[in-house]
PDB file of C-alpha atoms and ligand atoms in Angstrom:
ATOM      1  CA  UNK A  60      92.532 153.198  55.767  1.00 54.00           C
ATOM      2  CA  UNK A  61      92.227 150.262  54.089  1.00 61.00           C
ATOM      3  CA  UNK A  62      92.207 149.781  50.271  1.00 64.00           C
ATOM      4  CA  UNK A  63      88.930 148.459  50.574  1.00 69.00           C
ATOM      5  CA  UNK A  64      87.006 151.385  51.830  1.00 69.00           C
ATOM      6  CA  UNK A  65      88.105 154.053  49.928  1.00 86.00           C
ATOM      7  CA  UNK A  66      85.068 154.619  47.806  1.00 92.00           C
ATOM      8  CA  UNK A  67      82.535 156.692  49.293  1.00 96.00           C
ATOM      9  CA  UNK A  68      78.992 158.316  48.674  1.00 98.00           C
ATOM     10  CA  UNK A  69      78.757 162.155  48.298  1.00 98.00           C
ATOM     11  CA  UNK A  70      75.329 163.591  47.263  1.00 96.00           C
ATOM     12  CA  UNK A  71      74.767 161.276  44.449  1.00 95.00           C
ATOM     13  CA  UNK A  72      78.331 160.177  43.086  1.00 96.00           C
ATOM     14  CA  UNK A  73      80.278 157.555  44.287  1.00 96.00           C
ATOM     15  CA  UNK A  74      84.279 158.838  44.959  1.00 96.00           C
ATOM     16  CA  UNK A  75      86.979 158.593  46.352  1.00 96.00           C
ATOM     17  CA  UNK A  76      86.910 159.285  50.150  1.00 95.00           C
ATOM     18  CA  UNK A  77      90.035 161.406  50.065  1.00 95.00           C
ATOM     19  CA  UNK A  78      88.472 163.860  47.354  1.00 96.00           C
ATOM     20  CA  UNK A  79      85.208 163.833  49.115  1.00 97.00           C
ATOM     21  CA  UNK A  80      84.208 167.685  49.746  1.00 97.00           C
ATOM     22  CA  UNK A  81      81.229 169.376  51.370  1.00 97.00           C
ATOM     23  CA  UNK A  82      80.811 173.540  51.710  1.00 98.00           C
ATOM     24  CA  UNK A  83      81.737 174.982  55.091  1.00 98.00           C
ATOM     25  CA  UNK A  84      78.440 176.454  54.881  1.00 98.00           C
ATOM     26  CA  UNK A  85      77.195 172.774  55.565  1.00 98.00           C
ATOM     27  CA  UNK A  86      74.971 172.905  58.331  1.00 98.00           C
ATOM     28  CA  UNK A  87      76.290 169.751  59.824  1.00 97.00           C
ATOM     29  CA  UNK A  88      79.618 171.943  59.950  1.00 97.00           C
ATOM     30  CA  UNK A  89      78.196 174.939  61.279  1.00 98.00           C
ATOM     31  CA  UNK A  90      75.019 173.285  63.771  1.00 98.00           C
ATOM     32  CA  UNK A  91      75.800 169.995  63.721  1.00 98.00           C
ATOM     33  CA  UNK A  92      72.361 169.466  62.220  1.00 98.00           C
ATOM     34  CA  UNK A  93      72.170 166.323  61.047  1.00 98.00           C
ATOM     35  CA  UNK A  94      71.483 162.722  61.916  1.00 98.00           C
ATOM     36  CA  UNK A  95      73.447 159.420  61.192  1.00 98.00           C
ATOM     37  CA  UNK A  96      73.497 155.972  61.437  1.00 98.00           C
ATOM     38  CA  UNK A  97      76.518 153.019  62.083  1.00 98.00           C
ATOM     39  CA  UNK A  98      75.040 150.062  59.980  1.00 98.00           C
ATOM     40  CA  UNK A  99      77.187 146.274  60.727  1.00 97.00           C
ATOM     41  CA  UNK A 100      77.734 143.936  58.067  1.00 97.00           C
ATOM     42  CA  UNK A 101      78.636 140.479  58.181  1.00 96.00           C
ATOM     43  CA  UNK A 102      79.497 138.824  54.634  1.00 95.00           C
ATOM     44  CA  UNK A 103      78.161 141.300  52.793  1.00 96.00           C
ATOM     45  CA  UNK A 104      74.664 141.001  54.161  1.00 97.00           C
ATOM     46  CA  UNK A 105      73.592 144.251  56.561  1.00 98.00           C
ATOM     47  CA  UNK A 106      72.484 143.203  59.680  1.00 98.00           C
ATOM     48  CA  UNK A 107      68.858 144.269  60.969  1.00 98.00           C
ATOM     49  CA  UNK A 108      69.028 146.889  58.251  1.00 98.00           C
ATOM     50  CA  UNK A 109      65.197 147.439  58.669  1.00 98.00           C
ATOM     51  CA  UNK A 110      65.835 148.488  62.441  1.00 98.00           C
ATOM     52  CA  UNK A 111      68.248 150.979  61.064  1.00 98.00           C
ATOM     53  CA  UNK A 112      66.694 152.518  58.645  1.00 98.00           C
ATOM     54  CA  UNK A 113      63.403 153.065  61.010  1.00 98.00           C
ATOM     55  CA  UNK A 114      65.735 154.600  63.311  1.00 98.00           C
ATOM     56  CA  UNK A 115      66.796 156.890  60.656  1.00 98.00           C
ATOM     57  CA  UNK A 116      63.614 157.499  59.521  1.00 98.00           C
ATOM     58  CA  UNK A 117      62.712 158.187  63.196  1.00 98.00           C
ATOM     59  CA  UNK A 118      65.481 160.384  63.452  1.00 98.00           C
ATOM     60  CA  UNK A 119      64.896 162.737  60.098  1.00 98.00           C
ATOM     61  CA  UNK A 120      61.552 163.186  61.266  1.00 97.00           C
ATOM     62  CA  UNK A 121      62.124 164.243  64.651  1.00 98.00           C
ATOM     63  CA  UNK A 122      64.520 167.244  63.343  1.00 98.00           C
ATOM     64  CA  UNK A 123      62.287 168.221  60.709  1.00 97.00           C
ATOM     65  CA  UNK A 124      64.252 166.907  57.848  1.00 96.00           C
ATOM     66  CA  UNK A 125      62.190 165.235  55.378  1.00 88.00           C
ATOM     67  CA  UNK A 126      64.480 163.444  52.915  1.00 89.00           C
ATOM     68  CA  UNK A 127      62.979 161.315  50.214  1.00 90.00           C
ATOM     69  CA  UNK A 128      65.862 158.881  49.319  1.00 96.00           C
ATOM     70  CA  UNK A 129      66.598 155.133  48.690  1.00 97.00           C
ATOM     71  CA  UNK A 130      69.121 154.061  51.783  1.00 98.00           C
ATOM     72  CA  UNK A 131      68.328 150.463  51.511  1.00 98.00           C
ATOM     73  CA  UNK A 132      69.424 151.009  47.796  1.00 98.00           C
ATOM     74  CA  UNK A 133      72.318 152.985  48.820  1.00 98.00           C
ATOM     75  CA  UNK A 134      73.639 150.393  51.540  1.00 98.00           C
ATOM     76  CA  UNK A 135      73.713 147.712  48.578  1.00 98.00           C
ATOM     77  CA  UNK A 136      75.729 149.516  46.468  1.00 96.00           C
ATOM     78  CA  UNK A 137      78.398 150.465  48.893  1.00 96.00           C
ATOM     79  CA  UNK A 138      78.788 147.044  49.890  1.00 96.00           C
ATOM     80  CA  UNK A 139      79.480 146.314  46.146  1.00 95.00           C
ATOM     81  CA  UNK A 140      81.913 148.640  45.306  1.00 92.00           C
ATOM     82  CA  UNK A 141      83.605 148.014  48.408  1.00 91.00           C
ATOM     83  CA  UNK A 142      84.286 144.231  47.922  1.00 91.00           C
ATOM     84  CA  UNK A 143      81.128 142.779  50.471  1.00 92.00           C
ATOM     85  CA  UNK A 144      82.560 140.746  53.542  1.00 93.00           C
ATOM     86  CA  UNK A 145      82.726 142.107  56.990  1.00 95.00           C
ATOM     87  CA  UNK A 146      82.214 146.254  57.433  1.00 96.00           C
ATOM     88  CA  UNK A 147      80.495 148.892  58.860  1.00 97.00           C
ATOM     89  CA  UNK A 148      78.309 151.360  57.358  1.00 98.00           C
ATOM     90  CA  UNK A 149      78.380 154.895  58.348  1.00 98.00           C
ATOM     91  CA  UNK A 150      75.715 157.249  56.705  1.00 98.00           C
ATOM     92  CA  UNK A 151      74.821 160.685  57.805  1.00 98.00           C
ATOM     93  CA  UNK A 152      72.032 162.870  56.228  1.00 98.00           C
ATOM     94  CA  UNK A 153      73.264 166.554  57.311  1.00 98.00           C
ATOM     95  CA  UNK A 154      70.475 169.675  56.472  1.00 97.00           C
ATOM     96  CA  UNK A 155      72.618 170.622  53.658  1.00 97.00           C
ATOM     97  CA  UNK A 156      74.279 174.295  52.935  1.00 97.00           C
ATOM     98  CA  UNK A 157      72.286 177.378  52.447  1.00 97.00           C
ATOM     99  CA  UNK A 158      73.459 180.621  51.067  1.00 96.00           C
ATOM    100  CA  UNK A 159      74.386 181.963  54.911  1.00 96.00           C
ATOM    101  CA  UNK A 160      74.823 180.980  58.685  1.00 97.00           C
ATOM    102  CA  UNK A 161      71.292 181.065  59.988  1.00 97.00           C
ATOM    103  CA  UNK A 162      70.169 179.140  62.988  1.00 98.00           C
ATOM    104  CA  UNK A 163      66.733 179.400  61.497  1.00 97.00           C
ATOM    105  CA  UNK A 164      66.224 176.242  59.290  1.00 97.00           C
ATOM    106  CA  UNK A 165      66.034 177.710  55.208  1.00 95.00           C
ATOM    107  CA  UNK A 166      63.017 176.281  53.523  1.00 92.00           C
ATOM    108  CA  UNK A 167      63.292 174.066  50.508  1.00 89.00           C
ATOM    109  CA  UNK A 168      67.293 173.238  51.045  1.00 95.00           C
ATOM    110  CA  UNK A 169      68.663 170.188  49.408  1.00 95.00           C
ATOM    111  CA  UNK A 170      70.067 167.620  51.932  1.00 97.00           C
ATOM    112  CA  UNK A 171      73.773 166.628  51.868  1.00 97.00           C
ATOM    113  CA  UNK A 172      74.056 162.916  51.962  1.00 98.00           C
ATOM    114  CA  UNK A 173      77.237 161.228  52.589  1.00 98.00           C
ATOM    115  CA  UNK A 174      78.096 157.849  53.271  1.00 98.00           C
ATOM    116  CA  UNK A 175      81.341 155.359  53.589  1.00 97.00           C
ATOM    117  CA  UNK A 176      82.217 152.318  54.862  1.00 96.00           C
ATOM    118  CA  UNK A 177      84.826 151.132  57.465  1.00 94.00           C
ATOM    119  CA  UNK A 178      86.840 147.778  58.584  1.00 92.00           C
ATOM    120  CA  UNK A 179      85.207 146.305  60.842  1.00 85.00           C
ATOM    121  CA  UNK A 180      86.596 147.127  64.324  1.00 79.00           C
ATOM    122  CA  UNK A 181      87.994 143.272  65.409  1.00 77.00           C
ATOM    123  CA  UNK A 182      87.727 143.216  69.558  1.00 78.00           C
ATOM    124  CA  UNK A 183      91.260 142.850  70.879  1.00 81.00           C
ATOM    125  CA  UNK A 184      91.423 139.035  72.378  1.00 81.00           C
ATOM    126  CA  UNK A 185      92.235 141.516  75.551  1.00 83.00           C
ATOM    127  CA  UNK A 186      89.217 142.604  75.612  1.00 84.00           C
ATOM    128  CA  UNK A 187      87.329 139.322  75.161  1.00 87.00           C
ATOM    129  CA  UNK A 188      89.511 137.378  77.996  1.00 92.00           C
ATOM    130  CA  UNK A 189      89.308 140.028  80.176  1.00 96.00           C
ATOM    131  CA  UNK A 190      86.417 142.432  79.904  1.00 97.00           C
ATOM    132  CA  UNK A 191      86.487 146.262  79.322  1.00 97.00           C
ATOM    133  CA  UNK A 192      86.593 148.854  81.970  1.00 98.00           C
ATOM    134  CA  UNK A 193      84.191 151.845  82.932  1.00 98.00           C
ATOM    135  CA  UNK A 194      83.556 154.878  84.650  1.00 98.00           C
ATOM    136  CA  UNK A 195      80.419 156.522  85.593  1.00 98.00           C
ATOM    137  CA  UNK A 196      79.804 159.604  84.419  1.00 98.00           C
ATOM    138  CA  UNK A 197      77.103 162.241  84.809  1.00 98.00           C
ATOM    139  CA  UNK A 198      75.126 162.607  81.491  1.00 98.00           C
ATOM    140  CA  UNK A 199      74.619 166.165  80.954  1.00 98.00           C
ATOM    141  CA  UNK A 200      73.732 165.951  77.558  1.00 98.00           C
ATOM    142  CA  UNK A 201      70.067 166.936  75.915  1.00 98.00           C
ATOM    143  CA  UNK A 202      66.646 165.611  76.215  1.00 98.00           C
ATOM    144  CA  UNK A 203      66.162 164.205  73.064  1.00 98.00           C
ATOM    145  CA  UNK A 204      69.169 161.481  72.971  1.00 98.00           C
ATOM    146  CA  UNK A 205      66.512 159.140  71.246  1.00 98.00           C
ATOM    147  CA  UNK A 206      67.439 161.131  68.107  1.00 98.00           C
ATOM    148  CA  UNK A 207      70.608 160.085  66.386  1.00 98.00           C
ATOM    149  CA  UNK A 208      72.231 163.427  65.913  1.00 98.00           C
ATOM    150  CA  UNK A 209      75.430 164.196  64.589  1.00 98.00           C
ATOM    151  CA  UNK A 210      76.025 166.774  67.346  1.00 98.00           C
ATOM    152  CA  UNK A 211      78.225 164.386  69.704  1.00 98.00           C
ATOM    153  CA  UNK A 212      80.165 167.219  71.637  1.00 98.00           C
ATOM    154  CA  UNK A 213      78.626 165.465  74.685  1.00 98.00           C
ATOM    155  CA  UNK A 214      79.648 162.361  73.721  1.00 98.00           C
ATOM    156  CA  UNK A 215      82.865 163.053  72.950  1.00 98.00           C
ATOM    157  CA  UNK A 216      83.473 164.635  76.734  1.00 98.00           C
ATOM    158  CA  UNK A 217      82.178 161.979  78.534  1.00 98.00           C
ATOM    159  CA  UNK A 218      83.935 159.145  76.363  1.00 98.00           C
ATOM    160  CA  UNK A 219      86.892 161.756  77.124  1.00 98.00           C
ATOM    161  CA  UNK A 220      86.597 161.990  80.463  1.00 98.00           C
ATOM    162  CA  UNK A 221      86.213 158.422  81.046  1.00 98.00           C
ATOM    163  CA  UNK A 222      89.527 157.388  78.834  1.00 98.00           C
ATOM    164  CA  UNK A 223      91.426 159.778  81.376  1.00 98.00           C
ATOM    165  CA  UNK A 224      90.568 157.331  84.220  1.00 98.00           C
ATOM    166  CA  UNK A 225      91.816 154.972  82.083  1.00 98.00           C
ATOM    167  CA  UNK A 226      88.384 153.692  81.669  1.00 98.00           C
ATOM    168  CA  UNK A 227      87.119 151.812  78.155  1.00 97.00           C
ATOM    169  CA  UNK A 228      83.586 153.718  78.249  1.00 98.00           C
ATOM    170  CA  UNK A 229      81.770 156.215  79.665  1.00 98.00           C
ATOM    171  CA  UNK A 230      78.410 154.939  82.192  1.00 99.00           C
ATOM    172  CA  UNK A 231      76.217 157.878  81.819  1.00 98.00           C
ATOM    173  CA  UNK A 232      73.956 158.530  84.933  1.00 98.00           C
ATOM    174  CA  UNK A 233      70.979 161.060  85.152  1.00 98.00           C
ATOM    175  CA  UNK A 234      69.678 161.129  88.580  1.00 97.00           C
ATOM    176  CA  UNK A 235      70.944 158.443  89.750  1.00 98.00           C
ATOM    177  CA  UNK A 236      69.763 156.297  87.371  1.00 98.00           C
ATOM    178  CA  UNK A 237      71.555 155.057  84.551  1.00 98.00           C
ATOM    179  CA  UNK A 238      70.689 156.047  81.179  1.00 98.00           C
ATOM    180  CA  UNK A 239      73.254 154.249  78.269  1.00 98.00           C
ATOM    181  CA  UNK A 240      77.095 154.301  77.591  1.00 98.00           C
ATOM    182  CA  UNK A 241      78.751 157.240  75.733  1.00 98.00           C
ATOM    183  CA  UNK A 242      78.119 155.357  72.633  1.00 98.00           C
ATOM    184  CA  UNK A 243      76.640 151.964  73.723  1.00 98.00           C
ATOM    185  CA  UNK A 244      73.471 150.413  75.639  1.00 98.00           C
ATOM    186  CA  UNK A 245      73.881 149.166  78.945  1.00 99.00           C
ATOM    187  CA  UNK A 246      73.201 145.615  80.327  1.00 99.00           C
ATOM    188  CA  UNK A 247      73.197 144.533  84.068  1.00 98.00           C
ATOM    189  CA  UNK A 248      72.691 141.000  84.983  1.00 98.00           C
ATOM    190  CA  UNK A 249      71.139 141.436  88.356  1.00 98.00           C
ATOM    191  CA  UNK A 250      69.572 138.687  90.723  1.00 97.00           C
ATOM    192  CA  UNK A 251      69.744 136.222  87.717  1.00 97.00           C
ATOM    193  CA  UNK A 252      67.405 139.158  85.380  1.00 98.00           C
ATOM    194  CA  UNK A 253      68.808 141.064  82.312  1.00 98.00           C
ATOM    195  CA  UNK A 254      68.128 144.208  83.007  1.00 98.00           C
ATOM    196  CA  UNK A 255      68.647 147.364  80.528  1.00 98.00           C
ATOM    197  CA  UNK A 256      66.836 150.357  80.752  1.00 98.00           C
ATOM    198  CA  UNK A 257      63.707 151.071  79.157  1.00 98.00           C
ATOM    199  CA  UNK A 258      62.888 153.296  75.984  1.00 98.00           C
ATOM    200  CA  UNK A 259      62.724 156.974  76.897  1.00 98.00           C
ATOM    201  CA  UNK A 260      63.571 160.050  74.956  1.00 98.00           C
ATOM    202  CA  UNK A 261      66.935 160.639  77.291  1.00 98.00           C
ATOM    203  CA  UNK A 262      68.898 157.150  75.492  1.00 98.00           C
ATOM    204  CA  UNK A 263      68.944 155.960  72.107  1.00 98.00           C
ATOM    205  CA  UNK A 264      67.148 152.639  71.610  1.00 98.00           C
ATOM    206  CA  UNK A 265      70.171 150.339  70.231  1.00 98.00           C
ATOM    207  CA  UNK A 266      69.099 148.365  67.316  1.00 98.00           C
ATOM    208  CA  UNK A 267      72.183 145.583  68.271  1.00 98.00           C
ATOM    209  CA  UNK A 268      70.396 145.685  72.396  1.00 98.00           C
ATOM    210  CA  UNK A 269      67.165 144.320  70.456  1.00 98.00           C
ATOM    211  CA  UNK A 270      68.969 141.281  69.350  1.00 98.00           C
ATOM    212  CA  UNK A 271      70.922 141.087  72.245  1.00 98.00           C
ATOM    213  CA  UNK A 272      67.784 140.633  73.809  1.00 98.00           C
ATOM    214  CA  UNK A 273      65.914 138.374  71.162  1.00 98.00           C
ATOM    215  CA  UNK A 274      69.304 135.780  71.399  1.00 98.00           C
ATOM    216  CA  UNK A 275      69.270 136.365  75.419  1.00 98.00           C
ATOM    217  CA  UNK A 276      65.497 135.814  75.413  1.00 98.00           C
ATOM    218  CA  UNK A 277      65.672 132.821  73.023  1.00 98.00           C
ATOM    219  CA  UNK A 278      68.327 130.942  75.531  1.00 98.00           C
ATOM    220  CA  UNK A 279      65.756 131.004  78.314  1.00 98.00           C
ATOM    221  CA  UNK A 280      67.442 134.174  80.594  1.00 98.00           C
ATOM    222  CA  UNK A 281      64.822 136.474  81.921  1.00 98.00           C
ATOM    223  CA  UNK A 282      64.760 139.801  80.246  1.00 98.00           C
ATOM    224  CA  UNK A 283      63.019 143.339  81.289  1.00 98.00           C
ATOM    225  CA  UNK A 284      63.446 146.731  80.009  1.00 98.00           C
ATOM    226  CA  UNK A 285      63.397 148.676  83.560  1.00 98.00           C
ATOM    227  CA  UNK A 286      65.476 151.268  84.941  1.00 98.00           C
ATOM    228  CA  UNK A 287      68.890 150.438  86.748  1.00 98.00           C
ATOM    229  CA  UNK A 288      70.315 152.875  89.435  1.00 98.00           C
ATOM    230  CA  UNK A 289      74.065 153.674  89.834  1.00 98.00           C
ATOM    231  CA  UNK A 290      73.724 151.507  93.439  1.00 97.00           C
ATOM    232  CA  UNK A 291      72.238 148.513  91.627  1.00 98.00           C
ATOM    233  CA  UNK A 292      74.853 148.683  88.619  1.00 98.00           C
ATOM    234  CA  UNK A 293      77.770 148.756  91.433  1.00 98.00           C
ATOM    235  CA  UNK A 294      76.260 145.168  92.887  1.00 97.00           C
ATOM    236  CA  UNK A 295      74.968 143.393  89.553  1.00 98.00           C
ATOM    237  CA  UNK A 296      76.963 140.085  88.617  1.00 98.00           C
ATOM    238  CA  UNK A 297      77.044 141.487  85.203  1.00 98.00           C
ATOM    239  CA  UNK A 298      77.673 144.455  83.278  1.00 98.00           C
ATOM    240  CA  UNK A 299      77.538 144.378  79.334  1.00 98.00           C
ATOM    241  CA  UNK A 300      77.639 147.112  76.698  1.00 98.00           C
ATOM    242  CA  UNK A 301      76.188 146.613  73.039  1.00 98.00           C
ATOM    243  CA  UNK A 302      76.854 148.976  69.832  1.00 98.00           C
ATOM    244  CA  UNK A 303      76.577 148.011  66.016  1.00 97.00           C
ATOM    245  CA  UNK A 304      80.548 148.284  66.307  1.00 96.00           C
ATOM    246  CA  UNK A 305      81.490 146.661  69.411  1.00 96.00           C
ATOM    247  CA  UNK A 306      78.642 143.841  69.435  1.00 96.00           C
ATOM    248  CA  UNK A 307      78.362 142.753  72.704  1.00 97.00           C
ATOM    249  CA  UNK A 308      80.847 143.150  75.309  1.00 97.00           C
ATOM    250  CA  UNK A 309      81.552 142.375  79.242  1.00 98.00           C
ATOM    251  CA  UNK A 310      82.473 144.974  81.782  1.00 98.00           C
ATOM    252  CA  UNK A 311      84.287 143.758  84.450  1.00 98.00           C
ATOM    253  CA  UNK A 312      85.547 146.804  86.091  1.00 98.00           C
ATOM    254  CA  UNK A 313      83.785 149.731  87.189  1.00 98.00           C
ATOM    255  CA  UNK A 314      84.818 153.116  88.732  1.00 98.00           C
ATOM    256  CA  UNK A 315      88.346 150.823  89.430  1.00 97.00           C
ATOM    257  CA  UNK A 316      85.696 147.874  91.163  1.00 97.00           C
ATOM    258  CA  UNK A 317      85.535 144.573  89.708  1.00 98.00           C
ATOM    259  CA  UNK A 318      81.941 143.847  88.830  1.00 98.00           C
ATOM    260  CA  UNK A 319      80.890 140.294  90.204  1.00 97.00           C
ATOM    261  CA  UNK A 320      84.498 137.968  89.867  1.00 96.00           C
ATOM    262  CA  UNK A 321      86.112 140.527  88.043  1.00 97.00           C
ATOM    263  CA  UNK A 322      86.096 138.452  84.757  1.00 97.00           C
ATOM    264  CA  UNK A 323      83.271 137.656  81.622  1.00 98.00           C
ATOM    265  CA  UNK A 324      80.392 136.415  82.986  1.00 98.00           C
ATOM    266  CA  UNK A 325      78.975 132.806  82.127  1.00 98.00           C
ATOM    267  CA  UNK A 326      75.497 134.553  80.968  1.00 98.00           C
ATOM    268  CA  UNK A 327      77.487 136.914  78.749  1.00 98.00           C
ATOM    269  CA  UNK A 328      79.661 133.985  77.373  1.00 97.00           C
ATOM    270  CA  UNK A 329      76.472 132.384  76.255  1.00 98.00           C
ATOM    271  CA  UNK A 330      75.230 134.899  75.020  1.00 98.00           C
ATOM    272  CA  UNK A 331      78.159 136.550  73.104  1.00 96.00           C
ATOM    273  CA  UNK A 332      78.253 133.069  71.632  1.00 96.00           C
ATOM    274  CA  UNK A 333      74.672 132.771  70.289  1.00 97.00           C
ATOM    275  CA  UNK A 334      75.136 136.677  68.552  1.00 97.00           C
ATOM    276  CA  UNK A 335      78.148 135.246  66.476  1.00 95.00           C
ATOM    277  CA  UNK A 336      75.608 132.449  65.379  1.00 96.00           C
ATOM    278  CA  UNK A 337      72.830 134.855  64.650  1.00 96.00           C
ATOM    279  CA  UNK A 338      74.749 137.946  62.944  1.00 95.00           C
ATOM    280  CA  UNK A 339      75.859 135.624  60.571  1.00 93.00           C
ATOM    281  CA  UNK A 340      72.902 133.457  59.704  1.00 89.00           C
ATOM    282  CA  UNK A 341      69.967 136.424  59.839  1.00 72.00           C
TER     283      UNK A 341
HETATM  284  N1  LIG B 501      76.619 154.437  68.345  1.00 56.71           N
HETATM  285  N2  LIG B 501      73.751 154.765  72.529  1.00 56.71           N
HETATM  286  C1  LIG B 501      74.538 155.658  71.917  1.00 56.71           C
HETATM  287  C2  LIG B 501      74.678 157.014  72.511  1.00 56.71           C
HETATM  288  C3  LIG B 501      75.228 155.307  70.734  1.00 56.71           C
HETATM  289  O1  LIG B 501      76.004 156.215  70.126  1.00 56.71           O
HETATM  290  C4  LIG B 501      75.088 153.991  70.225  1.00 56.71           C
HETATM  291  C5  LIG B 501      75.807 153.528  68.988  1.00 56.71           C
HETATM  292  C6  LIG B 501      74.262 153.089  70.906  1.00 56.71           C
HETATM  293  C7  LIG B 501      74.036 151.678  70.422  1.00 56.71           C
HETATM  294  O2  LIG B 501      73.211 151.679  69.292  1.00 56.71           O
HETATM  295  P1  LIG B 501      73.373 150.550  68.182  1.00 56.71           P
HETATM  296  O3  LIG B 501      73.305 149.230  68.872  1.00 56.71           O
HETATM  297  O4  LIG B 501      72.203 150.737  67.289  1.00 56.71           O
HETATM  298  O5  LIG B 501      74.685 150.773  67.506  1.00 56.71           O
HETATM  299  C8  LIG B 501      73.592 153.510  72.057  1.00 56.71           C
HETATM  300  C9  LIG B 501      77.301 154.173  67.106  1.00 56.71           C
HETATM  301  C10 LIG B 501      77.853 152.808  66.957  1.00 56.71           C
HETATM  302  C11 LIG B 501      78.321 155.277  66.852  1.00 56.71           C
HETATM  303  O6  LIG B 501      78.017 156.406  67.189  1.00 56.71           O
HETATM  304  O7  LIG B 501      79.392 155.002  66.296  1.00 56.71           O
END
């Protein structure tokens, strides 16, 4: 850990991450019931931090967890006290920690909020020349994957199970079709269309695949939210994941396959270049 991102948030005090404490009665220990968000930020300015914080709004209503606080104040200040530039955001609102274990949710409990920042994870040049890898893999997680819960268990397995086939990320598939990557949305440039699946309660909607798809949209290349099978993904000429962390990136191997030539595609390389233009300059 870097100097610069030692200083975190803990339920109103700004400390040192290594002191940082919360009660093993915390519900986001016990249930994982909470909800989080990864925020990017590019010279100090947060990038579409109003998408975010809808999202998190979105989120804390969907679990019941109404929680009256200033984020948008909050982000500010961390970027202060942790010297601005380039960083990610992580904040996570967890139910807070009652008096006992109780799956039923207490009334009138105080929400633990906790936030710190991170270096920002730099691509390795391999993974720009060459593309990232991936596996398909069945999604057996909930229904509600549109909520942006800190219980990742399923997450974690697939990303798991995909790293032991030596693969980057995880493809998840439900029925055939596919829904979103283990912790990424999913691109596939197919007959000359973008194509990434559409809004559904099954995949999170990915605040950096929105301005993916402004920049793709503004460069003239056809864009539609609709539903890409397993069979389709296999054939398309391109494959891209997107995440606040990992921007947007090629995938030129799948299940051990090359997609299309095996290497970055020419859409993704213009594309790729107009998101460095607009994360800086929005
Ligand atoms: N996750 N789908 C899932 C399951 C994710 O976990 C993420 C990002 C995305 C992309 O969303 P966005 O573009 O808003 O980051 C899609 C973050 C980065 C994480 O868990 O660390």
């Amino acid at each position: 850990m870097s100097e610069q991102h030692q200083l975190c948030f803990l339920n109103g005090e700004m400390l040192a991450l290594s002191t940082a404490k919360v009660s093993v009665l915390d519900r986001s220990f016990l249930f994982g019931d909470g909800v989080y968000e990864v925020i990017p930020v590019y010279d100090g300015q947060p990038f579409v931090l109003d998408t975010h914080l809808q999202r998190l709004a979105n989120s804390l209503s969907a679990v019941r967890m109404p929680c009256d606080f200033d984020f948008a104040g909050l982000v500010t200040r961390l970027i202060e006290e942790n010297g601005g530039g380039d960083m990610a955001i992580y904040i996570q609102v967890s139910r807070g920690a009652p008096k006992e274990r109780n799956h039923l949710i207490p009334a009138d409990l105080e929400a633990t909020v906790f936030a710190m920042t991170q270096a920002f994870p730099a691509p390795s040049e391999r993974a720009m020349k060459t593309g990232i890898s991936a596996a398909i893999c069945e999604d057996f997680r909930w229904q509600r994957c549109n909520i942006k819960a800190t219980s990742l268990l399923a997450n974690v397995l697939l990303r798991q199970q995909a790293s032991d086939q030596d693969a980057d990320e995880a493809i998840l598939e439900r029925d055939g079709m596919i829904t979103e990557g283990s912790s990424s949305s999913v691109f596939a440039l197919i007959d000359g269309i973008l194509r990434t699946p559409e809004d559904a309660p099954i995949l999170l909607p990915g605040t950096t695949r929105d301005r993916v798809i402004d920049v793709a949209c503004d460069l003239g290349i056809e864009v539609v939210s609709r539903g890409i099978s397993k069979a389709e993904l296999y054939l398309a000429d391109e494959v891209w994941i997107s995440s606040a962390l990992r921007e947007v990136m090629p995938v030129t191997r799948l299940d051990g396959r090359a997609v299309g030539d095996g290497l970055p595609g020419p859409v993704w390389k213009k594309v790729y270049r107009a998101f460095q233009i607009a994360k800086r300059t929005c």
